[in-house]
Each structure stands twice: as structure tokens, then as C-alpha cells.
XYZ file of C-alpha atoms in Angstrom:
313
model
C 231.176 108.637 72.588
C 232.799 105.316 73.300
C 234.143 106.156 76.732
C 230.630 106.986 77.958
C 228.893 103.777 76.947
C 226.446 102.731 79.653
C 223.592 100.285 79.522
C 220.628 99.124 81.556
C 219.493 101.500 84.263
C 222.529 103.745 83.660
C 221.760 104.404 79.973
C 221.325 108.075 79.131
C 217.699 107.429 78.079
C 216.927 106.368 81.641
C 217.952 109.753 82.990
C 214.266 110.722 82.922
C 211.732 108.452 84.629
C 208.025 108.622 85.453
C 206.726 108.803 89.030
C 203.086 109.490 88.078
C 201.182 111.309 85.332
C 202.276 114.721 86.612
C 205.629 114.015 88.261
C 208.959 112.881 86.840
C 212.409 112.043 88.185
C 215.310 113.558 86.213
C 218.558 112.448 87.804
C 218.273 113.828 91.331
C 215.618 116.360 90.323
C 211.852 116.197 90.711
C 209.793 117.794 87.935
C 206.138 118.521 88.729
C 203.426 119.774 86.406
C 200.747 122.003 87.915
C 197.429 122.622 86.119
C 197.633 126.382 86.651
C 200.107 129.272 86.428
C 202.325 129.731 89.480
C 204.612 132.579 90.499
C 206.824 129.978 92.177
C 207.178 127.771 89.092
C 210.454 127.274 87.272
C 208.480 128.165 84.154
C 204.882 128.676 83.056
C 203.610 127.053 79.872
C 201.351 128.695 77.286
C 198.471 126.276 77.960
C 197.898 127.706 81.444
C 199.954 125.053 83.255
C 203.317 125.407 85.008
C 206.339 123.264 85.844
C 208.391 123.214 89.023
C 211.891 121.748 89.391
C 213.366 120.887 92.782
C 216.109 118.688 94.179
C 214.635 115.338 95.235
C 214.890 114.169 98.836
C 216.767 110.934 99.542
C 215.914 108.161 99.200
C 214.747 108.879 95.675
C 211.115 107.983 94.941
C 210.285 104.869 92.947
C 210.004 105.709 89.249
C 209.363 103.758 86.053
C 211.891 103.892 83.227
C 209.281 104.112 80.459
C 208.147 107.693 79.900
C 204.712 107.728 78.268
C 203.120 111.124 78.705
C 201.573 113.814 76.494
C 203.585 116.350 78.511
C 207.067 114.774 78.298
C 208.280 113.273 75.018
C 211.657 112.011 73.815
C 212.464 113.987 70.640
C 216.123 113.165 70.029
C 218.749 110.661 71.075
C 222.394 110.374 70.089
C 223.054 106.723 70.885
C 224.159 106.472 74.493
C 225.795 109.915 74.576
C 222.860 112.320 74.926
C 219.082 112.641 74.796
C 216.551 115.463 74.476
C 212.983 115.565 75.796
C 210.217 118.022 75.012
C 208.460 119.205 78.180
C 205.113 120.896 77.770
C 204.857 123.234 74.787
C 207.864 125.507 75.199
C 210.747 123.753 76.942
C 213.289 121.029 76.210
C 215.570 119.113 78.556
C 218.979 118.046 77.226
C 220.763 115.259 79.115
C 224.347 114.357 78.331
C 227.379 112.924 80.065
C 229.610 115.495 81.694
C 233.045 115.721 80.133
C 235.755 117.299 82.330
C 237.666 120.123 80.699
C 234.876 120.990 78.230
C 232.898 124.247 78.365
C 229.241 123.477 79.269
C 226.623 124.671 76.800
C 224.899 126.575 79.614
C 228.064 128.641 80.153
C 228.321 129.372 76.434
C 224.661 130.408 76.206
C 225.085 132.712 79.196
C 228.041 134.359 77.450
C 226.026 134.766 74.232
C 223.111 136.365 76.099
C 225.488 138.802 77.790
C 226.457 140.089 74.331
C 222.797 141.029 73.674
C 222.630 139.357 70.257
C 220.238 140.565 67.575
C 219.176 136.984 66.767
C 217.093 134.492 68.745
C 218.800 131.972 71.066
C 217.503 129.513 73.689
C 216.882 130.866 77.185
C 218.511 128.830 79.959
C 215.867 128.065 82.586
C 217.779 125.601 84.753
C 221.073 123.741 84.674
C 222.025 120.891 86.988
C 225.025 118.583 87.416
C 224.278 115.105 88.680
C 227.041 112.540 89.203
C 228.347 111.809 85.682
C 225.830 113.778 83.629
C 224.250 117.193 83.334
C 220.770 118.447 82.558
C 219.996 121.645 80.693
C 216.458 123.042 80.549
C 215.955 125.500 77.701
C 213.037 127.548 76.461
C 212.427 126.684 72.824
C 213.328 129.078 70.022
C 210.167 129.605 67.916
C 209.994 128.681 64.257
C 210.781 125.808 61.923
C 214.209 124.526 61.011
C 215.773 125.674 57.772
C 216.382 121.970 57.129
C 212.609 121.395 56.867
C 211.582 124.481 54.922
C 214.492 124.637 52.461
C 212.720 122.532 49.754
C 209.737 124.929 49.848
C 211.790 128.116 49.358
C 212.515 129.816 46.066
C 216.039 130.973 45.193
C 215.501 134.499 46.520
C 214.309 133.328 49.937
C 217.118 130.790 50.172
C 219.683 133.500 49.559
C 217.893 135.818 51.980
C 218.339 133.301 54.777
C 221.927 132.578 53.731
C 222.671 136.319 53.907
C 221.042 136.556 57.337
C 223.075 133.631 58.696
C 226.261 135.231 57.372
C 225.235 138.521 58.999
C 224.846 136.648 62.304
C 228.247 134.989 61.810
C 229.786 138.431 61.316
C 228.001 139.751 64.395
C 229.405 136.908 66.506
C 232.848 137.430 64.953
C 233.001 140.777 66.759
C 233.236 138.851 70.030
C 236.905 137.927 70.501
C 238.811 135.629 72.816
C 241.606 133.041 72.978
C 241.024 129.771 71.097
C 238.737 127.437 73.064
C 235.569 127.716 75.101
C 234.271 130.998 76.502
C 235.526 130.011 79.972
C 238.981 128.950 78.740
C 238.219 125.229 78.641
C 238.133 122.947 75.598
C 235.475 122.606 72.904
C 234.234 119.376 71.310
C 235.201 120.260 67.744
C 235.994 116.833 66.300
C 236.505 118.242 62.803
C 239.679 119.986 63.991
C 241.245 116.827 65.416
C 243.660 114.641 63.489
C 242.068 111.281 62.549
C 243.254 108.335 64.666
C 244.922 110.698 67.120
C 243.984 111.054 70.782
C 240.666 112.837 71.372
C 242.309 115.899 72.909
C 240.014 118.933 72.945
C 242.232 121.212 75.036
C 242.829 124.721 73.680
C 246.537 123.869 73.397
C 245.946 120.870 71.146
C 243.319 122.643 69.048
C 245.727 125.533 68.559
C 248.504 123.185 67.435
C 246.143 121.503 64.954
C 244.933 124.845 63.590
C 248.429 126.254 63.211
C 249.497 123.097 61.391
C 246.830 123.906 58.791
C 248.102 127.470 58.459
C 245.367 129.165 60.475
C 246.030 132.420 62.301
C 245.269 131.743 65.972
C 246.353 135.155 67.255
C 242.911 136.741 66.875
C 240.090 134.215 67.297
C 236.404 134.976 66.765
C 233.327 133.511 68.392
C 231.792 130.894 66.104
C 228.780 128.628 66.580
C 230.697 125.811 64.778
C 227.586 123.681 64.145
C 225.500 125.765 61.756
C 223.779 122.867 60.080
C 220.320 123.775 58.699
C 218.837 121.689 61.538
C 220.223 124.248 64.009
C 218.858 127.315 62.214
C 215.280 128.251 63.189
C 213.191 130.474 60.946
C 210.062 132.428 61.865
C 208.237 133.380 58.691
C 206.650 136.671 59.766
C 205.452 137.791 56.370
C 206.266 138.188 52.693
C 209.192 140.539 53.323
C 210.646 139.446 56.648
C 211.795 136.267 58.324
C 213.518 136.116 61.703
C 216.349 133.671 62.318
C 217.439 131.963 65.526
C 220.258 129.561 66.379
C 220.163 126.534 68.683
C 222.613 123.879 69.903
C 225.683 125.802 71.112
C 227.534 122.708 72.366
C 230.462 123.240 69.971
C 230.562 127.029 70.092
C 233.645 128.918 71.184
C 236.520 131.001 69.884
C 238.161 129.772 66.661
C 240.458 131.107 63.951
C 238.362 133.096 61.466
C 239.431 130.818 58.594
C 237.742 127.844 60.296
C 234.319 129.452 59.710
C 234.331 129.058 55.929
C 236.534 125.962 55.942
C 234.056 123.974 58.026
C 231.221 124.629 55.601
C 233.292 123.082 52.832
C 234.625 120.241 54.980
C 231.609 119.074 56.981
C 229.042 116.778 55.375
C 227.067 117.190 58.623
C 225.764 120.484 57.161
C 224.104 118.738 54.211
C 220.388 118.889 53.453
C 218.028 115.907 53.363
C 218.857 113.744 50.336
C 215.262 112.537 50.050
C 213.833 116.033 49.497
C 216.714 117.928 47.885
C 218.265 117.218 44.489
C 221.514 118.809 45.689
C 222.038 118.066 49.412
C 225.231 120.176 49.417
C 223.502 123.319 48.135
C 223.064 124.979 51.552
C 226.707 124.734 52.544
C 227.863 125.545 49.009
C 225.890 128.797 49.076
C 227.113 129.520 52.609
C 230.721 128.968 51.583
C 230.423 131.222 48.513
C 228.734 133.997 50.494
C 231.399 133.812 53.190
C 234.055 134.041 50.482
C 232.440 137.250 49.243
C 232.783 138.631 52.780
C 236.519 137.906 52.935
C 236.606 134.588 54.823
C 239.599 132.368 54.011
C 239.374 128.705 53.025
C 241.907 126.067 54.111
C 239.903 123.001 53.132
C 242.583 121.538 50.887
C 245.133 121.583 53.723
C 242.504 120.044 56.027
C 241.712 117.281 53.532
C 245.376 116.551 52.903
C 246.039 116.108 56.609
C 243.089 113.725 56.976
C 244.262 111.716 53.977
C 247.759 111.398 55.368
C 246.494 110.422 58.832
C 244.091 107.803 57.451
C 246.797 106.287 55.251
C 249.426 106.122 57.967
């Protein structure tokens, strides 16, 4: 986001630096790879190695900005706002700028785990705050993204996964709380903000925006809020079963129930890959129709009208 723009040594991509071929500097943390399992490691990898995280002693060791290692690989970057590295075979590190007043993803994931969900979610291995940014180390959810496998599925399997995602949505909807993050702070749900208005993610402002659209904010449900097919992981166990997991809980929190279906209609961010799908909107169209069959309201027209008015003002 614009207010976090930093360049040079302070760029988010330079949050992770190389000390040597088995040691890295991540903010004020030292990450070491050991060639064997260790009971003292932060985590053990499935290739027989282990990784240990510790707070670095000052002064910080000299480290190179370019990370070129078979064990640590940049797999995603969102401009200068966030970055994700793969570490070993089973872990990722997410680095992003800390935003005051916003529920951290680690807090949300802890809440989700406390509900003992029936679906797969990332395990939090370590979370650290460092000056103006935070680092979240997560164990990977197994499987392939629905985004990748969708073109290979027949209609029955597509609907099977749609039904399973809706079942998970209904499971999470049993968890109730006041609008906002699980700890009472704000959530970064840009799609609920008024265009050209101040970027105010407080529960009070989100409530006002929701009520303006006619949403009932008296009984909010827990919602992932970013159920794009890239955030749905599928493990194809066999011809009759396929497990589903969810990742990326940065936007998750308590929302009016009508926002669940409305966002699938409103958000182009849930589209499939245009290069491999004749109808990129098919996933969210099927999601929206299935949610309708389960009694979820749709306020997309009110949402679109407000955006049109704001953009024309």
C-alpha cells in the first residue's frame, strides 16, 4: 500500500538476507539450517534436515541482500507491501509491514485452530514483530491450488469442491463475534470501503459501510473473506475423496452473513486464469449460486450502486 512504500535496503524484499549457504538474516532473526533432525529445532523438514530460529545478537552480522539458495526461495511478492519465501520443503515465511489497529494473521490462525476445524489450515510455527514489519512462519498446507487444477476437473468434481467449500463456509459461520477481527481490531477488507474515501478499517467504519448497504450487523459470522481459488488447497486422495484446506487468513474476521455471497459476485479477484479457462468467472458464479441455495443473501446491486456514485462524485 502507498503509505508503506520503501526502497533500497528498506524494501520488503530485503527483509531476508544471506549470511552463508546455511544461515540467513530475517529482520532481527537468525535462521540456521542443520543437516540433521534436532529436538531443539524450530521445525524439522522431511528431508532429514532441521531449521532453528533465534533472535540475532547486536550488532547484526553482515549479510548479502541477494538470496540464492536451494533451501530459501522467493515465491511471491506484492510490490513493496509483502513477500513470501519458501523455506525447505514444508515451511513458508510471510513478511509484511505491520499496520496498527489491524488483527495479525497469526492471531486469526490461532483463533481458527482453537475452534478445531474439520478442514486443513496452516500451522503457525513462529511469529515475530520487528520494527515496522512482522514475520510469520507457517507450515505448508499439502495439496495443489484449486486455481491450478480447475481446468482438469470435470463438472462433477468441480461441484464437489464447490460444495465442500460451502460446507466449510457454513462451519465457520457457526463461530460468531462482533464485526471486525477476532481480537476486536480492524480487518483489511478493501471491498467494503467506499471508493475514494479514507482507508479506515476500524470495526466502526466497516459497520457503518455495511449498514449503509442494508446488511444486518447484529449477528456476524466468521468468514475467510479471500476465498479465491488460489487460496483453496486440494489433496486428491482418490477417486471418491478429496480433502480441502484454506490458506491466507489475512482478511478473515467477523462479517455480516450477507457479505459472504455478495463478495463472490462483487470481487473479480476470485476469477480463474483467463489463459486456461473459457469462463474465468465460473468458479465464483458456481459459488454464488450454491450459497444462494443455502440461504445466503446478496446485496451486490447496492454495493455496485454505491461504488458508481462514489466514483462519479
